[in-house]
């Protein structure tokens, strides 16, 4: 056997007399007293922990309080930490866990890669992962995917709470539209602005176009709610806003599983409340103005809505730009020439002529090759990737969802027993009807609340079960079809892939239905 000696890269850590400049990053997601107490405990622990190591020099602690971990842009202290790393003020970063550091897989991997490039290592204490010693990013990618799934679960619970307020009509609008003020969650007409709203509708009914109305308001020095000047789009928004007749529609927009907001075009339920507040214009005027604007749009060939094309191609609507969040559209490059090929391009990059997004096109044949390569790697490494991933999914229960579900089931059973006892006492003549009704109503109210809580928890459990089911199906396929995948298989892609994220023209991530996002390099 030949002797092989490993020569470490220049930026690999080697013992030296200089101490490692060590920083700590902490985060709590809410500003509650309990969470802030937890943050204070983390600060004390890590400051002592770092100072106790003679090879480390404590250079500071970076703490984000009451901040969600889904996007790094929202966390000022994390960005401050990264800037100090870039300026070589820090050699080593310690953090409690991946979920405290980043619940967004993309952010986590990008930060780790960048810090590794500049020679800064990270220690994730809970998972015992030291990025300096990692041979691969695969395990970190899986664990950060799990952290992202946990964040999604928390988001779903919050959405459930908001949905209940939609359903019972108790949801309070955070931002009143132009023409209204908000008082204790109710919309009250603003006298001055309401007159402008009436003017917009009156001029529309008189035959004036939206652009002409906007120009008139700007000429009179009237300012809109947002921005500097009125536009035709703003005027159309006023004319189509049901709040001006006293009604309200809840959930006009929604947040997807990547925490991006979209207009609701039927993807989610909506809730309509009639006569929710005082109207500014009559229903007849509102409906007639809406028909006038709609007819003018048809005459000009304006399409309504954002889904303006059908899903004709396998990648239609599922390729997302990692820079701006827009979808990619299919184009043919060098059409009718030798070397013609299909490319996919970011919509915002095209529409803004690259001003609002710098992401350039990617070739379709490269996407297909990257998928085949990714599936081959996954097939070869299935025993070290899929099985641990499935086990981790089964063990995810940090919020005690299953325990809470069992507890609620017990309370429901106890409630049913109490109802039976109460009914038997009533029928036996041991309880007055008035007292029976009082206690029965209390038990029924409690039963209704418990059912709602059980339903919310079951939805959470079903989401976890769905991910496990998808992961098991993928693992079974890989086990039965263990081989090198040389060509793109459309049926295979549709079976296991939810979408594609383009991080750069040479780096894309396949978002699998089981919750994993696996990145693959591409040629240009």
Short mmCIF file of C-alpha atoms in Angstrom, two decimals:
data_model
loop_
_atom_site.label_atom_id
_atom_site.label_comp_id
_atom_site.label_asym_id
_atom_site.label_seq_id
_atom_site.Cartn_x
_atom_site.Cartn_y
_atom_site.Cartn_z
CA UNK A 1 0.00 0.00 0.00
CA UNK A 2 1.38 3.38 -0.99
CA UNK A 3 1.65 6.02 1.69
CA UNK A 4 -0.47 9.12 0.98
CA UNK A 5 0.08 12.33 2.90
CA UNK A 6 -2.65 14.99 2.90
CA UNK A 7 -1.42 18.57 2.39
CA UNK A 8 -3.94 20.97 3.90
CA UNK A 9 -5.16 23.97 1.91
CA UNK A 10 -3.70 27.31 2.88
CA UNK A 11 -6.91 28.45 4.54
CA UNK A 12 -7.26 25.22 6.60
CA UNK A 13 -6.69 25.76 10.28
CA UNK A 14 -3.28 24.75 11.55
CA UNK A 15 -2.01 25.27 15.10
CA UNK A 16 -0.24 28.56 15.55
CA UNK A 17 0.74 30.88 18.33
CA UNK A 18 -1.90 33.43 17.31
CA UNK A 19 -5.28 33.08 19.00
CA UNK A 20 -8.41 32.63 16.90
CA UNK A 21 -10.54 35.78 16.99
CA UNK A 22 -13.83 34.17 18.04
CA UNK A 23 -17.34 35.63 17.88
CA UNK A 24 -20.72 34.26 18.93
CA UNK A 25 -24.08 34.63 17.14
CA UNK A 26 -27.39 34.28 19.04
CA UNK A 27 -31.01 34.82 18.01
CA UNK A 28 -34.48 34.58 19.52
CA UNK A 29 -37.57 34.87 17.32
CA UNK A 30 -39.86 36.87 19.64
CA UNK A 31 -39.46 39.70 22.14
CA UNK A 32 -41.30 37.89 24.95
CA UNK A 33 -39.78 37.91 28.44
CA UNK A 34 -39.08 34.16 28.28
CA UNK A 35 -37.27 34.45 24.97
CA UNK A 36 -35.20 37.43 26.13
CA UNK A 37 -34.28 35.52 29.29
CA UNK A 38 -33.16 32.65 27.04
CA UNK A 39 -31.03 35.09 25.03
CA UNK A 40 -29.42 36.45 28.19
CA UNK A 41 -28.59 32.89 29.29
CA UNK A 42 -27.03 32.18 25.87
CA UNK A 43 -24.89 35.31 26.16
CA UNK A 44 -23.55 34.34 29.58
CA UNK A 45 -22.91 30.73 28.52
CA UNK A 46 -21.01 31.52 25.34
CA UNK A 47 -18.95 34.37 26.76
CA UNK A 48 -17.71 32.03 29.51
CA UNK A 49 -17.32 29.18 27.00
CA UNK A 50 -15.08 31.21 24.67
CA UNK A 51 -13.00 32.82 27.41
CA UNK A 52 -12.34 29.40 28.95
CA UNK A 53 -10.49 28.27 25.80
CA UNK A 54 -6.90 29.52 25.78
CA UNK A 55 -6.69 29.24 21.96
CA UNK A 56 -9.57 31.67 21.44
CA UNK A 57 -9.80 35.43 21.78
CA UNK A 58 -13.35 36.63 22.45
CA UNK A 59 -14.06 39.54 20.07
CA UNK A 60 -17.80 40.02 20.54
CA UNK A 61 -21.33 38.72 20.57
CA UNK A 62 -23.91 39.42 17.87
CA UNK A 63 -27.54 39.04 18.96
CA UNK A 64 -30.81 39.49 17.06
CA UNK A 65 -33.82 39.92 19.34
CA UNK A 66 -37.41 39.25 18.24
CA UNK A 67 -36.36 38.50 14.65
CA UNK A 68 -37.56 35.68 12.38
CA UNK A 69 -34.80 33.43 11.01
CA UNK A 70 -36.36 32.87 7.59
CA UNK A 71 -34.37 35.58 5.76
CA UNK A 72 -30.91 36.90 6.55
CA UNK A 73 -31.80 40.38 5.19
CA UNK A 74 -34.09 40.91 8.19
CA UNK A 75 -31.33 40.32 10.76
CA UNK A 76 -29.08 43.34 11.29
CA UNK A 77 -26.71 41.69 13.75
CA UNK A 78 -26.11 38.71 11.45
CA UNK A 79 -25.30 41.10 8.61
CA UNK A 80 -23.00 43.03 10.99
CA UNK A 81 -21.26 39.74 11.85
CA UNK A 82 -20.77 38.86 8.18
CA UNK A 83 -19.36 42.31 7.44
CA UNK A 84 -16.84 41.99 10.29
CA UNK A 85 -15.84 38.58 8.93
CA UNK A 86 -15.25 40.14 5.51
CA UNK A 87 -13.04 42.77 7.16
CA UNK A 88 -10.97 39.98 8.81
CA UNK A 89 -12.02 41.00 12.34
CA UNK A 90 -13.23 37.44 13.03
CA UNK A 91 -11.61 34.02 12.42
CA UNK A 92 -14.16 31.72 14.04
CA UNK A 93 -17.93 31.86 14.71
CA UNK A 94 -19.85 29.82 17.30
CA UNK A 95 -23.64 29.48 17.23
CA UNK A 96 -26.09 27.28 19.12
CA UNK A 97 -27.69 25.46 16.16
CA UNK A 98 -28.51 25.63 12.46
CA UNK A 99 -32.09 26.68 13.23
CA UNK A 100 -30.82 29.62 15.31
CA UNK A 101 -28.37 30.58 12.55
CA UNK A 102 -30.65 30.23 9.49
CA UNK A 103 -33.99 28.58 8.77
CA UNK A 104 -33.49 29.17 5.08
CA UNK A 105 -31.41 26.51 3.33
CA UNK A 106 -30.19 28.90 0.64
CA UNK A 107 -29.00 31.51 3.15
CA UNK A 108 -27.28 28.91 5.33
CA UNK A 109 -25.27 27.34 2.52
CA UNK A 110 -24.40 30.70 0.93
CA UNK A 111 -23.10 32.08 4.22
CA UNK A 112 -21.07 28.93 4.99
CA UNK A 113 -19.56 28.92 1.49
CA UNK A 114 -18.62 32.60 1.60
CA UNK A 115 -17.08 32.40 5.08
CA UNK A 116 -15.15 29.28 4.07
CA UNK A 117 -13.74 31.18 1.07
CA UNK A 118 -12.36 33.91 3.35
CA UNK A 119 -11.06 31.42 5.93
CA UNK A 120 -13.75 31.81 8.63
CA UNK A 121 -15.12 28.59 10.18
CA UNK A 122 -18.46 28.08 11.97
CA UNK A 123 -19.23 25.70 14.84
CA UNK A 124 -22.88 24.60 15.14
CA UNK A 125 -22.81 23.39 18.76
CA UNK A 126 -26.07 21.39 18.88
CA UNK A 127 -25.38 19.42 15.68
CA UNK A 128 -21.61 19.23 16.43
CA UNK A 129 -20.78 20.43 12.91
CA UNK A 130 -17.50 22.29 12.32
CA UNK A 131 -17.40 23.65 8.78
CA UNK A 132 -13.59 23.58 8.70
CA UNK A 133 -13.62 19.79 9.02
CA UNK A 134 -16.50 19.06 6.63
CA UNK A 135 -15.70 16.95 3.59
CA UNK A 136 -19.08 17.80 2.00
CA UNK A 137 -21.92 20.29 2.31
CA UNK A 138 -24.49 17.50 1.98
CA UNK A 139 -25.19 16.92 5.69
CA UNK A 140 -25.35 20.66 6.39
CA UNK A 141 -27.78 21.04 3.47
CA UNK A 142 -30.04 18.32 4.88
CA UNK A 143 -30.02 19.74 8.42
CA UNK A 144 -30.68 23.29 7.23
CA UNK A 145 -33.56 21.93 5.12
CA UNK A 146 -35.00 20.43 8.31
CA UNK A 147 -34.62 23.79 10.06
CA UNK A 148 -36.45 25.44 7.18
CA UNK A 149 -39.24 22.84 7.45
CA UNK A 150 -39.57 23.64 11.16
CA UNK A 151 -39.90 27.34 10.34
CA UNK A 152 -42.55 26.53 7.74
CA UNK A 153 -44.48 24.56 10.39
CA UNK A 154 -44.44 27.56 12.75
CA UNK A 155 -45.59 29.80 9.89
CA UNK A 156 -48.48 27.42 9.13
CA UNK A 157 -49.65 27.60 12.76
CA UNK A 158 -49.65 31.40 12.53
CA UNK A 159 -51.59 31.23 9.25
CA UNK A 160 -54.14 28.97 10.91
CA UNK A 161 -54.73 31.57 13.64
CA UNK A 162 -55.19 34.34 11.05
CA UNK A 163 -57.54 32.12 9.01
CA UNK A 164 -59.76 31.60 12.06
CA UNK A 165 -60.00 35.37 12.50
CA UNK A 166 -60.92 35.65 8.81
CA UNK A 167 -63.68 33.09 9.30
CA UNK A 168 -65.25 34.69 12.36
CA UNK A 169 -64.83 38.26 11.07
CA UNK A 170 -62.56 39.45 13.89
CA UNK A 171 -59.45 40.08 11.77
CA UNK A 172 -58.29 43.70 11.97
CA UNK A 173 -56.83 45.39 8.89
CA UNK A 174 -53.30 46.59 9.56
CA UNK A 175 -53.32 49.32 6.92
CA UNK A 176 -56.48 51.30 5.99
CA UNK A 177 -56.89 52.18 2.29
CA UNK A 178 -56.86 55.76 1.00
CA UNK A 179 -60.07 57.43 2.18
CA UNK A 180 -60.19 55.73 5.58
CA UNK A 181 -58.61 55.94 9.03
CA UNK A 182 -58.34 53.04 11.44
CA UNK A 183 -59.81 53.39 14.94
CA UNK A 184 -59.69 50.32 17.21
CA UNK A 185 -59.48 48.07 14.16
CA UNK A 186 -62.53 49.64 12.45
CA UNK A 187 -62.41 51.67 9.20
CA UNK A 188 -63.73 55.22 9.61
CA UNK A 189 -64.02 57.55 6.55
CA UNK A 190 -61.39 60.30 6.41
CA UNK A 191 -63.46 63.34 5.35
CA UNK A 192 -60.84 64.96 3.08
CA UNK A 193 -59.63 61.75 1.43
CA UNK A 194 -63.19 60.42 1.06
CA UNK A 195 -64.00 63.43 -1.13
CA UNK A 196 -61.11 62.52 -3.44
CA UNK A 197 -62.40 58.94 -3.68
CA UNK A 198 -65.87 60.28 -4.63
CA UNK A 199 -64.21 62.51 -7.25
CA UNK A 200 -62.39 59.52 -8.81
CA UNK A 201 -65.64 57.56 -9.15
CA UNK A 202 -67.58 60.58 -10.43
CA UNK A 203 -64.98 61.34 -13.12
CA UNK A 204 -64.89 57.66 -14.15
CA UNK A 205 -68.69 57.63 -14.55
CA UNK A 206 -68.42 60.88 -16.55
CA UNK A 207 -66.24 59.08 -19.11
CA UNK A 208 -62.75 60.19 -18.03
CA UNK A 209 -59.93 57.64 -18.42
CA UNK A 210 -57.80 56.50 -15.49
CA UNK A 211 -54.69 58.23 -16.84
CA UNK A 212 -56.55 61.53 -17.27
CA UNK A 213 -57.94 61.28 -13.72
CA UNK A 214 -54.44 60.66 -12.34
CA UNK A 215 -53.01 63.64 -14.22
CA UNK A 216 -55.81 65.85 -12.88
CA UNK A 217 -55.14 64.84 -9.27
CA UNK A 218 -51.39 65.42 -9.69
CA UNK A 219 -52.03 68.84 -11.26
CA UNK A 220 -54.13 69.80 -8.23
CA UNK A 221 -51.32 68.80 -5.87
CA UNK A 222 -53.25 65.92 -4.28
CA UNK A 223 -50.95 63.23 -2.90
CA UNK A 224 -51.77 59.49 -2.90
CA UNK A 225 -51.39 57.25 0.15
CA UNK A 226 -48.04 55.93 -1.11
CA UNK A 227 -45.56 57.38 -3.57
CA UNK A 228 -45.31 60.88 -4.95
CA UNK A 229 -47.89 60.94 -7.76
CA UNK A 230 -51.08 59.20 -8.81
CA UNK A 231 -50.92 56.81 -11.76
CA UNK A 232 -53.46 55.02 -13.94
CA UNK A 233 -52.70 51.81 -12.03
CA UNK A 234 -53.42 53.51 -8.68
CA UNK A 235 -56.74 54.83 -9.99
CA UNK A 236 -57.75 51.37 -11.21
CA UNK A 237 -56.87 50.02 -7.77
CA UNK A 238 -59.26 52.52 -6.13
CA UNK A 239 -62.10 51.72 -8.56
CA UNK A 240 -61.77 47.96 -7.99
CA UNK A 241 -61.43 48.17 -4.17
CA UNK A 242 -64.60 46.74 -2.54
CA UNK A 243 -63.84 48.59 0.72
CA UNK A 244 -65.32 51.79 -0.75
CA UNK A 245 -68.81 50.24 -0.68
CA UNK A 246 -68.32 49.07 2.92
CA UNK A 247 -67.34 45.47 2.15
CA UNK A 248 -64.04 43.69 2.73
CA UNK A 249 -62.30 40.65 1.23
CA UNK A 250 -59.77 38.92 3.46
CA UNK A 251 -56.71 37.07 2.09
CA UNK A 252 -56.19 38.97 -1.15
CA UNK A 253 -52.54 37.94 -0.88
CA UNK A 254 -50.76 34.96 0.66
CA UNK A 255 -47.24 33.85 1.57
CA UNK A 256 -45.83 30.72 -0.06
CA UNK A 257 -43.59 28.10 1.57
CA UNK A 258 -40.53 30.18 0.64
CA UNK A 259 -41.95 33.17 2.52
CA UNK A 260 -42.64 35.17 -0.64
CA UNK A 261 -45.92 37.09 -0.97
CA UNK A 262 -48.25 36.60 -3.96
CA UNK A 263 -51.62 37.88 -5.11
CA UNK A 264 -54.33 35.32 -4.41
CA UNK A 265 -55.78 34.29 -7.77
CA UNK A 266 -57.78 31.40 -6.36
CA UNK A 267 -54.88 29.43 -4.86
CA UNK A 268 -56.20 30.09 -1.31
CA UNK A 269 -59.63 30.63 0.24
CA UNK A 270 -60.96 34.18 0.51
CA UNK A 271 -63.52 35.58 2.97
CA UNK A 272 -66.03 38.26 1.95
CA UNK A 273 -67.84 40.36 4.56
CA UNK A 274 -70.65 42.62 3.38
CA UNK A 275 -71.34 45.93 5.20
CA UNK A 276 -68.19 45.57 7.26
CA UNK A 277 -67.83 49.36 7.69
CA UNK A 278 -69.25 52.68 6.46
CA UNK A 279 -69.29 53.09 2.68
CA UNK A 280 -67.92 56.07 0.74
CA UNK A 281 -69.64 55.38 -2.63
CA UNK A 282 -72.90 53.63 -3.52
CA UNK A 283 -72.98 50.06 -4.81
CA UNK A 284 -74.53 51.18 -8.10
CA UNK A 285 -71.73 53.69 -8.76
CA UNK A 286 -69.07 51.16 -7.72
CA UNK A 287 -70.37 48.40 -10.01
CA UNK A 288 -70.86 50.74 -12.98
CA UNK A 289 -67.36 52.26 -12.61
CA UNK A 290 -65.85 48.76 -12.42
CA UNK A 291 -67.64 47.70 -15.62
CA UNK A 292 -66.45 50.85 -17.43
CA UNK A 293 -62.80 50.23 -16.51
CA UNK A 294 -63.09 46.52 -17.36
CA UNK A 295 -64.60 47.28 -20.79
CA UNK A 296 -61.85 49.79 -21.60
CA UNK A 297 -59.27 47.17 -20.66
CA UNK A 298 -60.83 44.65 -23.05
CA UNK A 299 -60.86 47.23 -25.86
CA UNK A 300 -57.12 47.81 -25.31
CA UNK A 301 -56.40 44.08 -25.12
CA UNK A 302 -55.26 44.19 -21.49
CA UNK A 303 -55.19 40.74 -19.88
CA UNK A 304 -56.39 40.44 -16.32
CA UNK A 305 -54.49 38.40 -13.73
CA UNK A 306 -50.93 37.10 -13.57
CA UNK A 307 -51.38 33.63 -15.02
CA UNK A 308 -51.22 34.62 -18.67
CA UNK A 309 -49.84 31.43 -20.12
CA UNK A 310 -50.62 27.76 -19.75
CA UNK A 311 -48.10 25.21 -18.56
CA UNK A 312 -47.08 24.02 -22.02
CA UNK A 313 -43.54 22.93 -21.10
CA UNK A 314 -42.19 20.81 -18.27
CA UNK A 315 -40.29 23.72 -16.67
CA UNK A 316 -43.07 26.31 -17.12
CA UNK A 317 -43.84 28.20 -13.92
CA UNK A 318 -41.55 26.17 -11.63
CA UNK A 319 -38.14 27.80 -12.21
CA UNK A 320 -37.67 30.59 -9.65
CA UNK A 321 -34.99 33.27 -9.71
CA UNK A 322 -32.89 33.11 -6.54
CA UNK A 323 -32.09 36.83 -6.86
CA UNK A 324 -35.53 38.47 -7.34
CA UNK A 325 -38.06 35.65 -6.89
CA UNK A 326 -39.58 35.94 -10.38
CA UNK A 327 -40.39 32.94 -12.55
CA UNK A 328 -38.39 32.05 -15.66
CA UNK A 329 -39.85 32.03 -19.18
CA UNK A 330 -38.86 29.87 -22.14
CA UNK A 331 -37.06 31.44 -25.11
CA UNK A 332 -35.30 30.22 -28.23
CA UNK A 333 -31.81 31.64 -28.72
CA UNK A 334 -30.26 32.02 -32.19
CA UNK A 335 -33.60 31.11 -33.75
CA UNK A 336 -33.43 29.73 -37.31
CA UNK A 337 -29.64 29.64 -37.13
CA UNK A 338 -27.05 26.92 -36.71
CA UNK A 339 -26.61 26.26 -33.01
CA UNK A 340 -30.19 27.18 -32.04
CA UNK A 341 -31.03 26.18 -28.43
CA UNK A 342 -33.73 26.60 -25.77
CA UNK A 343 -33.02 28.85 -22.80
CA UNK A 344 -34.93 29.88 -19.68
CA UNK A 345 -34.75 33.52 -18.60
CA UNK A 346 -35.88 35.53 -15.55
CA UNK A 347 -39.02 37.55 -16.32
CA UNK A 348 -37.88 40.55 -14.26
CA UNK A 349 -34.43 40.50 -15.90
CA UNK A 350 -36.12 40.67 -19.31
CA UNK A 351 -38.81 43.24 -18.47
CA UNK A 352 -36.39 45.64 -16.73
CA UNK A 353 -33.61 45.13 -19.28
CA UNK A 354 -31.42 43.69 -16.44
CA UNK A 355 -31.82 46.81 -14.22
CA UNK A 356 -33.91 45.14 -11.48
CA UNK A 357 -32.34 41.68 -11.73
CA UNK A 358 -28.89 40.67 -12.98
CA UNK A 359 -29.65 36.94 -13.37
CA UNK A 360 -28.84 35.85 -16.93
CA UNK A 361 -30.35 32.93 -18.84
CA UNK A 362 -29.68 29.21 -18.35
CA UNK A 363 -29.82 26.57 -21.08
CA UNK A 364 -32.51 23.90 -20.94
CA UNK A 365 -30.13 21.11 -21.89
CA UNK A 366 -27.90 22.09 -18.94
CA UNK A 367 -30.89 21.92 -16.56
CA UNK A 368 -31.72 18.42 -17.79
CA UNK A 369 -28.11 17.27 -17.47
CA UNK A 370 -27.91 18.74 -13.94
CA UNK A 371 -31.04 16.81 -12.92
CA UNK A 372 -29.62 13.53 -14.24
CA UNK A 373 -26.34 14.21 -12.39
CA UNK A 374 -28.14 15.09 -9.15
CA UNK A 375 -30.28 11.93 -9.27
CA UNK A 376 -27.20 9.79 -9.98
CA UNK A 377 -25.37 11.26 -6.97
CA UNK A 378 -28.44 10.73 -4.81
CA UNK A 379 -28.75 7.14 -6.03
CA UNK A 380 -25.11 6.38 -5.20
CA UNK A 381 -25.27 8.07 -1.79
CA UNK A 382 -28.81 7.08 -0.82
CA UNK A 383 -27.73 5.14 2.30
CA UNK A 384 -25.98 8.18 3.81
CA UNK A 385 -28.55 10.72 2.65
CA UNK A 386 -32.10 9.36 2.47
CA UNK A 387 -32.21 7.01 5.46
CA UNK A 388 -30.84 9.57 7.99
CA UNK A 389 -33.08 12.22 6.44
CA UNK A 390 -36.20 10.05 6.89
CA UNK A 391 -35.21 9.24 10.48
CA UNK A 392 -34.69 12.93 11.23
CA UNK A 393 -38.12 13.76 9.77
CA UNK A 394 -39.68 11.19 12.06
CA UNK A 395 -37.91 12.67 15.07
CA UNK A 396 -38.81 16.30 14.36
CA UNK A 397 -41.18 17.25 17.14
CA UNK A 398 -39.48 20.14 18.90
CA UNK A 399 -42.85 21.78 19.61
CA UNK A 400 -44.19 18.51 21.07
CA UNK A 401 -46.92 18.30 18.43
CA UNK A 402 -47.62 14.60 18.91
CA UNK A 403 -47.62 14.94 22.70
CA UNK A 404 -49.99 17.92 22.50
CA UNK A 405 -52.27 15.96 20.18
CA UNK A 406 -52.43 13.07 22.63
CA UNK A 407 -53.11 15.50 25.48
CA UNK A 408 -55.99 17.12 23.58
CA UNK A 409 -57.44 13.70 22.70
CA UNK A 410 -57.44 12.89 26.43
CA UNK A 411 -59.16 16.20 27.24
CA UNK A 412 -61.81 15.54 24.57
CA UNK A 413 -62.44 12.09 26.04
CA UNK A 414 -62.67 13.59 29.53
CA UNK A 415 -65.08 16.23 28.22
CA UNK A 416 -67.32 13.52 26.71
CA UNK A 417 -67.37 11.62 30.00
CA UNK A 418 -68.39 14.77 31.87
CA UNK A 419 -71.25 15.34 29.42
CA UNK A 420 -72.46 11.76 29.98
CA UNK A 421 -72.37 12.21 33.77
CA UNK A 422 -74.15 15.55 33.51
CA UNK A 423 -76.87 14.06 31.27
CA UNK A 424 -77.40 11.07 33.59
CA UNK A 425 -77.77 13.40 36.60
CA UNK A 426 -80.32 15.45 34.69
CA UNK A 427 -82.37 12.44 33.55
CA UNK A 428 -82.23 11.00 37.09
CA UNK A 429 -83.74 14.15 38.51
CA UNK A 430 -80.65 15.09 40.54
CA UNK A 431 -79.94 18.34 38.65
CA UNK A 432 -82.02 21.44 38.00
CA UNK A 433 -82.56 22.25 34.26
CA UNK A 434 -81.04 25.73 34.64
CA UNK A 435 -77.88 24.35 36.26
CA UNK A 436 -77.71 21.57 33.65
CA UNK A 437 -77.92 24.08 30.78
CA UNK A 438 -75.23 26.30 32.32
CA UNK A 439 -72.75 23.44 32.78
CA UNK A 440 -73.65 21.82 29.46
CA UNK A 441 -72.94 25.08 27.57
CA UNK A 442 -69.58 25.41 29.31
CA UNK A 443 -68.62 21.86 28.30
CA UNK A 444 -69.78 22.39 24.69
CA UNK A 445 -67.74 25.62 24.41
CA UNK A 446 -64.69 23.79 25.75
CA UNK A 447 -65.33 20.89 23.35
CA UNK A 448 -65.48 23.28 20.37
CA UNK A 449 -62.15 24.87 21.31
CA UNK A 450 -60.50 21.49 21.77
CA UNK A 451 -61.72 20.36 18.34
CA UNK A 452 -60.24 23.47 16.70
CA UNK A 453 -56.89 22.88 18.45
CA UNK A 454 -56.94 19.21 17.42
CA UNK A 455 -57.65 20.15 13.79
CA UNK A 456 -54.71 22.59 13.72
CA UNK A 457 -52.33 20.04 15.21
CA UNK A 458 -53.56 17.30 12.84
CA UNK A 459 -52.78 19.57 9.89
CA UNK A 460 -49.25 20.00 11.25
CA UNK A 461 -48.86 16.24 11.72
CA UNK A 462 -50.26 15.57 8.23
CA UNK A 463 -47.65 17.92 6.77
CA UNK A 464 -44.84 15.97 8.45
CA UNK A 465 -46.38 12.66 7.38
CA UNK A 466 -46.59 13.91 3.80
CA UNK A 467 -42.87 14.76 3.75
CA UNK A 468 -42.01 11.35 5.23
CA UNK A 469 -44.19 9.62 2.62
CA UNK A 470 -42.50 11.51 -0.24
CA UNK A 471 -39.04 10.75 1.19
CA UNK A 472 -39.85 7.03 1.54
CA UNK A 473 -41.14 6.86 -2.02
CA UNK A 474 -37.98 8.51 -3.35
CA UNK A 475 -35.80 6.17 -1.29
CA UNK A 476 -37.68 3.11 -2.58
CA UNK A 477 -37.19 4.27 -6.17
CA UNK A 478 -33.47 4.84 -5.64
CA UNK A 479 -33.12 1.40 -4.02
CA UNK A 480 -34.89 -0.42 -6.85
CA UNK A 481 -33.28 1.59 -9.66
CA UNK A 482 -29.74 2.01 -8.37
CA UNK A 483 -27.81 3.08 -11.46
CA UNK A 484 -26.21 5.94 -13.33
CA UNK A 485 -28.88 8.16 -14.92
CA UNK A 486 -27.47 9.32 -18.24
CA UNK A 487 -30.48 11.08 -19.76
CA UNK A 488 -33.22 13.39 -18.53
CA UNK A 489 -36.38 11.49 -17.58
CA UNK A 490 -39.45 13.76 -17.70
CA UNK A 491 -41.70 11.37 -15.74
CA UNK A 492 -39.02 10.98 -13.04
CA UNK A 493 -38.64 14.76 -12.79
CA UNK A 494 -42.38 15.34 -12.39
CA UNK A 495 -42.66 12.54 -9.82
CA UNK A 496 -40.09 13.86 -7.36
CA UNK A 497 -39.35 17.55 -8.11
CA UNK A 498 -41.47 20.43 -6.85
CA UNK A 499 -39.47 23.21 -8.48
CA UNK A 500 -36.08 24.69 -9.36
CA UNK A 501 -34.28 27.66 -7.82
CA UNK A 502 -31.60 29.39 -9.89
CA UNK A 503 -28.85 30.73 -7.61
CA UNK A 504 -26.51 31.67 -10.45
CA UNK A 505 -26.14 30.81 -14.14
CA UNK A 506 -23.97 27.86 -13.06
CA UNK A 507 -25.69 26.84 -9.81
CA UNK A 508 -29.28 25.59 -9.47
CA UNK A 509 -31.19 23.82 -6.69
CA UNK A 510 -33.81 21.10 -7.21
CA UNK A 511 -36.58 21.50 -4.60
CA UNK A 512 -37.75 17.93 -4.01
CA UNK A 513 -41.27 17.09 -2.81
CA UNK A 514 -39.84 15.42 0.28
CA UNK A 515 -38.47 18.76 1.54
CA UNK A 516 -34.84 18.48 0.44
CA UNK A 517 -33.22 21.08 -1.81
CA UNK A 518 -30.18 19.64 -3.61
CA UNK A 519 -27.88 21.98 -5.52
CA UNK A 520 -26.01 21.09 -8.68
CA UNK A 521 -23.38 22.90 -10.74
CA UNK A 522 -23.86 23.50 -14.46
CA UNK A 523 -21.59 24.38 -17.35
CA UNK A 524 -22.08 27.58 -19.36
#
